[in-house]
Amino acid sequence: MNTPPSPPVAERSEGSPVRIGALVPLTRPGWVEAGQHLLAGLELAVSEINDAGGIVGRPLELVVRDTAADPRRAAAAVDELARLGVAALAGEYHSVVARAAAVRADALGLPFLCSSAVLDALTEQSTQWVARIAPAQSHGWQIYADFLLGAGHGRIAVAAEPSVYWASGTRILRDYLAPRGGTVIELDMRALTPTAVCDELVDSRATALLLLVGHPEPAVPIVKTVRRDQRLAEVMIGAPAGQPEFPEWAALLGDDGAAIPFLRYLPERLSPLGARVETVLRERLAEAPSFVAFEGYDTIAVLAEVLSSHGADRARTAESWPRVAVEGTRGKIQFSRTPGISVWQWAWTPIQVVDRDPAEPNRFRVLHAG
């Protein structure tokens, strides 16, 4: 493996911290709720590792940087964290932001274990430096497309904003559904109001509307408007990117936010480790932890194992991805090369299509699993 030169790192004395840079969206326009859950998982794992003796006697320390869903801010944070001498990077929720961080980490020779972002092409070319816990978008969204077909939806409208992530999702759906008799109708949310979306749904005869847009705007107004249009009483609203996962969704939409299927990355049953972590995270967050919190915990569990086994040398960490075998909260985590994916990938975390139960919006129903 070719190793780019790293910035000089100060000599570490015995017992000095092993530092991990954490990239997390904690302010708007980032998805703050997702960032809080991700950080809770990261911090819990660090706390437990330190309680158990740290990394070969050295404490593990998170150096947190708020990306605020800004790719340029994330790239600058990677540069700063590399200069500070972190052993590796962890985190990030937003795919476009994670891509900017991954490209910069690859250029600097800084290991990056991406927690939550799913965009297939996190880097422009294959890299040894980046690995990922979350499933690739193409894998998860194809499972979502199977759910749509199984539920009888062949004409699917997508209300989409301009973004590499949303465009990738639209392409995945179209490429997968077209050979199976499905049709994808694109609705450009730069040009349409929520009311105009309703008219387009009627004219197109779509039976499902997918929200490929930001939260809370414009996702929440679209849902409210469609739910109140009697012409669309039989139209299913879906959100493959997971907007309904977090409590804010239910708080803003109430009953209107139920029965909107989305993707989440949890197994049918958590492992004993996962069940214990869920209990602690629930106490820390004062609400049920999302799958994003588990992704954060699992990220640190993997990095701690690698750093304990191979030391804090960046090149040795990157070389270790294919040898990882760590029991995470949702199964055994191992990385491999997957066709079409430029990074080391856990193939695959468990995937479910779920929604909020209309009879009890704080309870989730599993509709499909892949």
Coordinates of C-alpha atoms in Angstrom, one line a residue:
M1 CA 0.0 0.0 0.0
N2 CA 1.3 3.4 -0.9
T3 CA 1.4 5.6 2.2
P4 CA 1.1 9.4 1.7
P5 CA 3.3 11.4 4.0
S6 CA 1.5 12.2 7.3
P7 CA 2.0 15.5 9.2
P8 CA 4.5 15.1 12.1
V9 CA 2.9 13.8 15.3
A10 CA 4.3 14.7 18.7
E11 CA 5.9 11.9 20.7
R12 CA 3.4 10.3 23.0
S13 CA 4.3 9.5 26.5
E14 CA 3.2 6.3 28.2
G15 CA -0.5 6.8 29.2
S16 CA -1.1 9.8 26.9
P17 CA -4.5 9.6 25.1
V18 CA -5.1 7.8 21.9
R19 CA -7.1 10.3 20.0
I20 CA -9.9 9.7 17.4
G21 CA -11.4 12.5 15.4
A22 CA -15.2 12.4 15.4
L23 CA -17.2 14.1 12.6
V24 CA -20.8 14.8 13.5
P25 CA -23.5 17.2 12.4
L26 CA -24.5 19.1 15.5
T27 CA -25.9 22.4 14.1
R28 CA -28.3 23.3 11.3
P29 CA -28.5 22.8 8.4
G30 CA -27.2 19.4 9.5
W31 CA -29.6 16.9 10.8
V32 CA -29.0 17.7 14.4
E33 CA -31.0 14.8 15.9
A34 CA -29.1 12.3 13.9
G35 CA -25.8 13.9 15.0
Q36 CA -26.8 13.7 18.6
H37 CA -27.6 10.0 18.4
L38 CA -24.4 9.3 16.5
L39 CA -22.3 11.2 19.1
A40 CA -24.1 9.4 21.9
G41 CA -23.1 6.0 20.5
L42 CA -19.5 7.2 19.9
E43 CA -19.2 8.6 23.4
L44 CA -20.7 5.6 25.2
A45 CA -18.3 3.2 23.5
V46 CA -15.3 5.4 24.4
S47 CA -16.5 5.6 28.0
E48 CA -16.8 1.8 28.2
I49 CA -13.5 1.2 26.6
N50 CA -11.8 3.5 29.1
D51 CA -13.6 1.9 32.0
A52 CA -12.1 -1.4 30.8
G53 CA -8.5 -0.1 30.7
G54 CA -8.4 1.9 27.5
I55 CA -6.1 1.1 24.5
V56 CA -3.3 -1.0 26.0
G57 CA -3.4 1.2 29.1
R58 CA -3.8 4.5 27.3
P59 CA -7.2 6.3 27.5
L60 CA -9.2 6.8 24.3
E61 CA -10.2 10.4 23.6
L62 CA -12.7 11.7 21.1
V63 CA -11.9 15.0 19.4
V64 CA -15.3 16.1 18.1
R65 CA -15.9 18.5 15.2
D66 CA -19.3 19.7 14.1
T67 CA -19.7 19.4 10.3
A68 CA -23.1 21.1 10.1
A69 CA -23.8 19.2 6.9
D70 CA -21.1 21.3 5.1
P71 CA -18.6 19.3 2.9
R72 CA -16.0 22.1 3.0
R73 CA -16.2 22.4 6.7
A74 CA -15.8 18.6 7.0
A75 CA -12.7 18.7 4.7
A76 CA -11.2 21.5 6.8
A77 CA -11.9 19.5 10.0
V78 CA -10.1 16.5 8.5
D79 CA -7.0 18.6 7.9
E80 CA -7.1 20.0 11.4
L81 CA -7.6 16.6 13.0
A82 CA -4.7 15.2 11.0
R83 CA -2.4 18.0 12.2
L84 CA -3.6 17.3 15.8
G85 CA -2.3 13.7 15.5
V86 CA -5.5 11.7 15.7
A87 CA -5.0 8.0 15.0
A88 CA -8.2 7.7 12.9
L89 CA -11.4 9.4 12.0
A90 CA -14.9 8.2 12.9
G91 CA -18.5 9.3 12.3
E92 CA -20.5 11.5 9.9
Y93 CA -24.1 11.1 9.0
H94 CA -24.6 13.0 5.8
S95 CA -23.4 11.2 2.7
V96 CA -22.2 14.2 0.7
V97 CA -20.3 15.4 3.7
A98 CA -18.8 12.0 4.4
R99 CA -17.6 11.9 0.8
A100 CA -15.7 15.1 1.2
A101 CA -14.2 13.8 4.4
A102 CA -13.3 10.5 2.9
V103 CA -11.6 12.1 -0.1
R104 CA -9.5 14.3 2.2
A105 CA -8.6 11.4 4.5
D106 CA -7.5 9.3 1.6
A107 CA -5.3 12.1 0.3
L108 CA -3.7 12.5 3.8
G109 CA -3.3 8.8 4.6
L110 CA -5.6 9.1 7.6
P111 CA -7.8 6.0 8.4
F112 CA -11.5 6.9 8.4
L113 CA -14.2 4.5 9.6
C114 CA -17.5 6.0 8.3
S115 CA -20.4 5.3 10.6
S116 CA -23.6 6.3 8.9
A117 CA -23.2 7.7 5.3
V118 CA -24.4 5.3 2.6
L119 CA -23.4 6.9 -0.8
D120 CA -21.8 4.2 -2.8
A121 CA -18.9 6.2 -4.1
L122 CA -17.5 7.7 -0.9
T123 CA -14.2 8.2 -2.8
E124 CA -13.6 8.6 -6.5
Q125 CA -11.3 5.6 -6.7
S126 CA -10.7 2.6 -4.6
T127 CA -8.9 3.4 -1.3
Q128 CA -7.3 1.5 1.4
W129 CA -7.8 4.2 4.0
V130 CA -11.6 4.3 4.3
A131 CA -14.0 1.6 5.7
R132 CA -17.7 1.8 6.3
I133 CA -20.1 0.4 8.9
A134 CA -23.4 1.5 7.2
P135 CA -24.6 -0.3 4.1
A136 CA -24.1 1.1 0.6
Q137 CA -27.1 3.1 -0.7
S138 CA -27.5 0.8 -3.7
H139 CA -27.9 -2.2 -1.4
G140 CA -30.4 -0.7 1.0
W141 CA -32.5 1.1 -1.6
Q142 CA -32.8 -2.0 -3.8
I143 CA -34.3 -3.7 -0.7
Y144 CA -36.7 -0.8 -0.4
A145 CA -37.6 -1.1 -4.1
D146 CA -38.4 -4.8 -3.5
F147 CA -40.7 -3.7 -0.7
L148 CA -42.5 -1.3 -3.0
L149 CA -43.0 -3.9 -5.7
G150 CA -44.2 -6.4 -3.1
A151 CA -46.7 -3.9 -1.8
G152 CA -48.1 -3.4 -5.3
H153 CA -46.5 -0.1 -6.2
G154 CA -45.5 0.1 -9.8
R155 CA -45.9 3.9 -10.5
I156 CA -43.7 5.7 -8.0
A157 CA -43.2 9.4 -7.8
V158 CA -40.1 10.9 -6.2
A159 CA -40.2 14.4 -4.7
A160 CA -36.5 15.2 -5.0
E161 CA -34.2 18.1 -4.2
P162 CA -30.9 18.6 -6.1
S163 CA -28.1 16.6 -4.4
V164 CA -25.7 13.9 -5.4
Y165 CA -27.3 11.7 -2.7
W166 CA -30.9 12.2 -3.9
A167 CA -29.9 11.9 -7.5
S168 CA -28.1 8.6 -6.7
G169 CA -31.2 7.3 -4.9
T170 CA -33.4 8.2 -7.9
R171 CA -31.1 6.4 -10.3
I172 CA -30.9 3.3 -8.1
L173 CA -34.7 3.1 -7.9
R174 CA -35.1 3.6 -11.6
D175 CA -32.5 1.1 -12.6
Y176 CA -33.9 -1.5 -10.3
L177 CA -37.6 -1.0 -10.9
A178 CA -37.6 -0.5 -14.7
P179 CA -36.7 -4.1 -15.6
R180 CA -39.3 -5.3 -13.2
G181 CA -42.1 -3.2 -14.7
G182 CA -41.9 -0.2 -12.4
T183 CA -41.9 3.4 -13.4
V184 CA -40.2 6.3 -11.5
I185 CA -41.7 9.8 -12.0
E186 CA -39.4 12.7 -10.9
L187 CA -40.9 15.8 -9.2
D188 CA -38.4 18.6 -9.0
M189 CA -38.9 20.3 -5.7
R190 CA -37.0 23.4 -6.8
A191 CA -40.1 24.2 -9.0
L192 CA -43.0 22.7 -7.1
T193 CA -44.9 23.7 -4.0
P194 CA -46.5 20.9 -1.8
T195 CA -49.9 21.7 -3.4
A196 CA -48.4 21.4 -6.9
V197 CA -46.9 18.0 -5.8
C198 CA -50.5 16.9 -5.1
D199 CA -51.6 17.9 -8.6
E200 CA -48.7 16.1 -10.1
L201 CA -49.5 12.9 -8.2
V202 CA -53.1 13.0 -9.5
D203 CA -52.0 13.6 -13.1
S204 CA -49.3 10.9 -13.0
R205 CA -51.5 8.3 -11.4
A206 CA -48.6 7.4 -9.0
T207 CA -49.5 5.1 -6.2
A208 CA -46.5 6.0 -4.0
L209 CA -44.6 9.2 -3.3
L210 CA -41.1 9.0 -2.0
L211 CA -39.6 11.9 0.0
L212 CA -36.1 12.5 -1.4
V213 CA -35.9 15.8 0.4
G214 CA -34.5 17.4 3.6
H215 CA -36.1 17.3 7.0
P216 CA -38.0 19.1 8.4
E217 CA -38.2 21.3 5.3
P218 CA -39.7 20.5 2.9
A219 CA -40.5 17.0 4.0
V220 CA -43.0 18.0 6.8
P221 CA -45.1 20.4 4.6
I222 CA -45.2 17.9 1.8
V223 CA -46.6 15.2 4.1
K224 CA -49.1 17.5 5.7
T225 CA -50.4 18.7 2.3
V226 CA -50.6 15.2 0.7
R227 CA -52.4 13.7 3.8
R228 CA -55.0 16.4 3.6
D229 CA -55.7 15.9 -0.1
Q230 CA -58.7 13.6 -0.4
R231 CA -57.7 12.8 -4.0
L232 CA -54.6 11.1 -2.6
A233 CA -56.2 9.0 0.2
E234 CA -54.8 5.8 -1.4
V235 CA -51.3 7.1 -2.1
M236 CA -48.5 5.7 0.1
I237 CA -45.8 8.1 1.3
G238 CA -42.4 6.7 1.7
A239 CA -39.0 8.0 3.0
P240 CA -36.2 5.5 2.2
A241 CA -33.6 7.9 3.7
G242 CA -35.1 7.5 7.2
Q243 CA -36.6 10.8 8.1
P244 CA -39.3 9.2 10.3
E245 CA -36.7 7.4 12.5
F246 CA -36.3 10.2 15.0
P247 CA -38.8 11.5 17.6
E248 CA -38.9 15.0 16.0
W249 CA -40.7 13.5 13.1
A250 CA -43.6 12.3 15.2
A251 CA -43.6 15.5 17.2
L252 CA -43.9 17.7 14.1
L253 CA -46.4 15.5 12.3
G254 CA -48.4 13.5 14.9
D255 CA -50.7 11.0 13.2
D256 CA -49.7 12.3 9.8
G257 CA -46.2 10.9 10.3
A258 CA -47.3 7.3 10.7
A259 CA -47.5 4.6 8.0
I260 CA -44.5 6.2 6.1
P261 CA -42.1 3.3 5.4
F262 CA -38.4 4.0 5.7
L263 CA -35.1 2.1 5.9
R264 CA -33.3 1.4 9.2
Y265 CA -30.3 -0.8 9.9
L266 CA -31.3 -3.1 12.8
P267 CA -31.7 -6.8 13.1
E268 CA -34.9 -8.5 14.2
R269 CA -33.3 -9.0 17.6
L270 CA -30.4 -7.2 19.0
S271 CA -27.5 -9.3 20.4
P272 CA -27.0 -9.4 24.2
L273 CA -24.4 -6.6 23.7
G274 CA -26.9 -4.6 21.6
A275 CA -29.6 -5.0 24.2
R276 CA -27.3 -3.8 27.0
V277 CA -26.2 -0.8 24.8
E278 CA -29.8 0.0 24.0
T279 CA -30.6 0.3 27.7
V280 CA -27.7 2.7 28.4
L281 CA -28.3 4.8 25.3
R282 CA -32.0 5.2 26.2
E283 CA -30.9 6.6 29.5
R284 CA -28.4 8.9 28.0
L285 CA -30.7 10.2 25.2
A286 CA -33.9 10.2 27.3
E287 CA -35.5 8.6 24.3
A288 CA -35.3 5.4 22.3
P289 CA -31.9 5.2 20.5
S290 CA -32.0 5.1 16.7
F291 CA -30.0 2.8 14.6
V292 CA -27.6 5.7 14.1
A293 CA -26.6 5.5 17.8
F294 CA -25.7 1.9 17.3
E295 CA -23.7 2.7 14.3
G296 CA -21.7 5.2 16.4
Y297 CA -21.1 2.6 19.1
D298 CA -20.0 -0.1 16.6
T299 CA -17.6 2.3 14.9
I300 CA -15.6 2.9 18.2
A301 CA -15.8 -0.9 19.0
V302 CA -14.1 -1.6 15.7
L303 CA -11.5 1.1 16.0
A304 CA -10.7 0.2 19.6
E305 CA -10.0 -3.4 18.6
V306 CA -7.8 -2.4 15.7
L307 CA -5.8 0.1 17.8
S308 CA -5.4 -2.4 20.6
S309 CA -4.1 -5.0 18.2
H310 CA -2.0 -3.0 15.9
G311 CA -1.1 0.3 17.8
A312 CA -2.0 3.8 16.7
D313 CA 0.1 3.8 13.5
R314 CA -2.1 5.0 10.7
A315 CA -0.8 2.8 8.0
R316 CA -1.1 -0.3 10.1
T317 CA -4.7 0.6 11.0
A318 CA -5.6 0.9 7.3
E319 CA -3.9 -2.4 6.5
S320 CA -6.0 -4.1 9.2
W321 CA -9.5 -3.5 7.7
P322 CA -9.7 -6.9 5.9
R323 CA -8.7 -8.7 9.1
V324 CA -11.3 -7.1 11.4
A325 CA -13.8 -9.4 13.1
V326 CA -15.6 -7.6 15.9
E327 CA -18.9 -8.4 17.6
G328 CA -21.0 -5.3 17.3
T329 CA -24.4 -4.4 18.6
R330 CA -26.0 -5.7 15.4
G331 CA -23.8 -8.7 14.5
K332 CA -20.2 -9.6 13.6
I333 CA -18.5 -6.7 11.8
Q334 CA -16.1 -7.7 9.0
F335 CA -15.0 -5.7 6.0
S336 CA -14.6 -6.8 2.4
R337 CA -14.3 -5.4 -1.1
T338 CA -17.7 -5.2 -2.7
P339 CA -18.2 -4.6 -6.5
G340 CA -18.9 -0.9 -7.2
I341 CA -18.0 0.2 -3.7
S342 CA -14.7 2.2 -3.4
V343 CA -14.1 1.6 0.3
W344 CA -13.8 -1.4 2.7
Q345 CA -17.4 -2.3 3.4
W346 CA -19.3 -4.2 6.1
A347 CA -21.4 -6.4 3.8
W348 CA -24.0 -6.3 5.2
T349 CA -25.5 -4.9 8.3
P350 CA -29.1 -6.1 8.8
I351 CA -31.7 -3.9 6.9
Q352 CA -35.4 -3.4 7.6
V353 CA -38.2 -1.4 6.1
V354 CA -40.3 -0.1 9.0
D355 CA -43.0 2.5 9.7
R356 CA -44.6 4.1 12.7
D357 CA -47.7 2.3 13.7
P358 CA -50.8 4.5 13.1
A359 CA -52.4 3.1 16.2
E360 CA -49.3 3.9 18.3
P361 CA -46.9 6.3 16.5
N362 CA -44.1 5.7 18.9
R363 CA -44.0 2.0 18.0
F364 CA -42.4 0.7 14.8
R365 CA -43.7 -2.0 12.6
V366 CA -41.3 -4.2 10.5
L367 CA -42.8 -4.4 7.0
H368 CA -39.9 -6.0 5.1
A369 CA -36.4 -7.3 5.9
G370 CA -33.4 -7.8 3.7

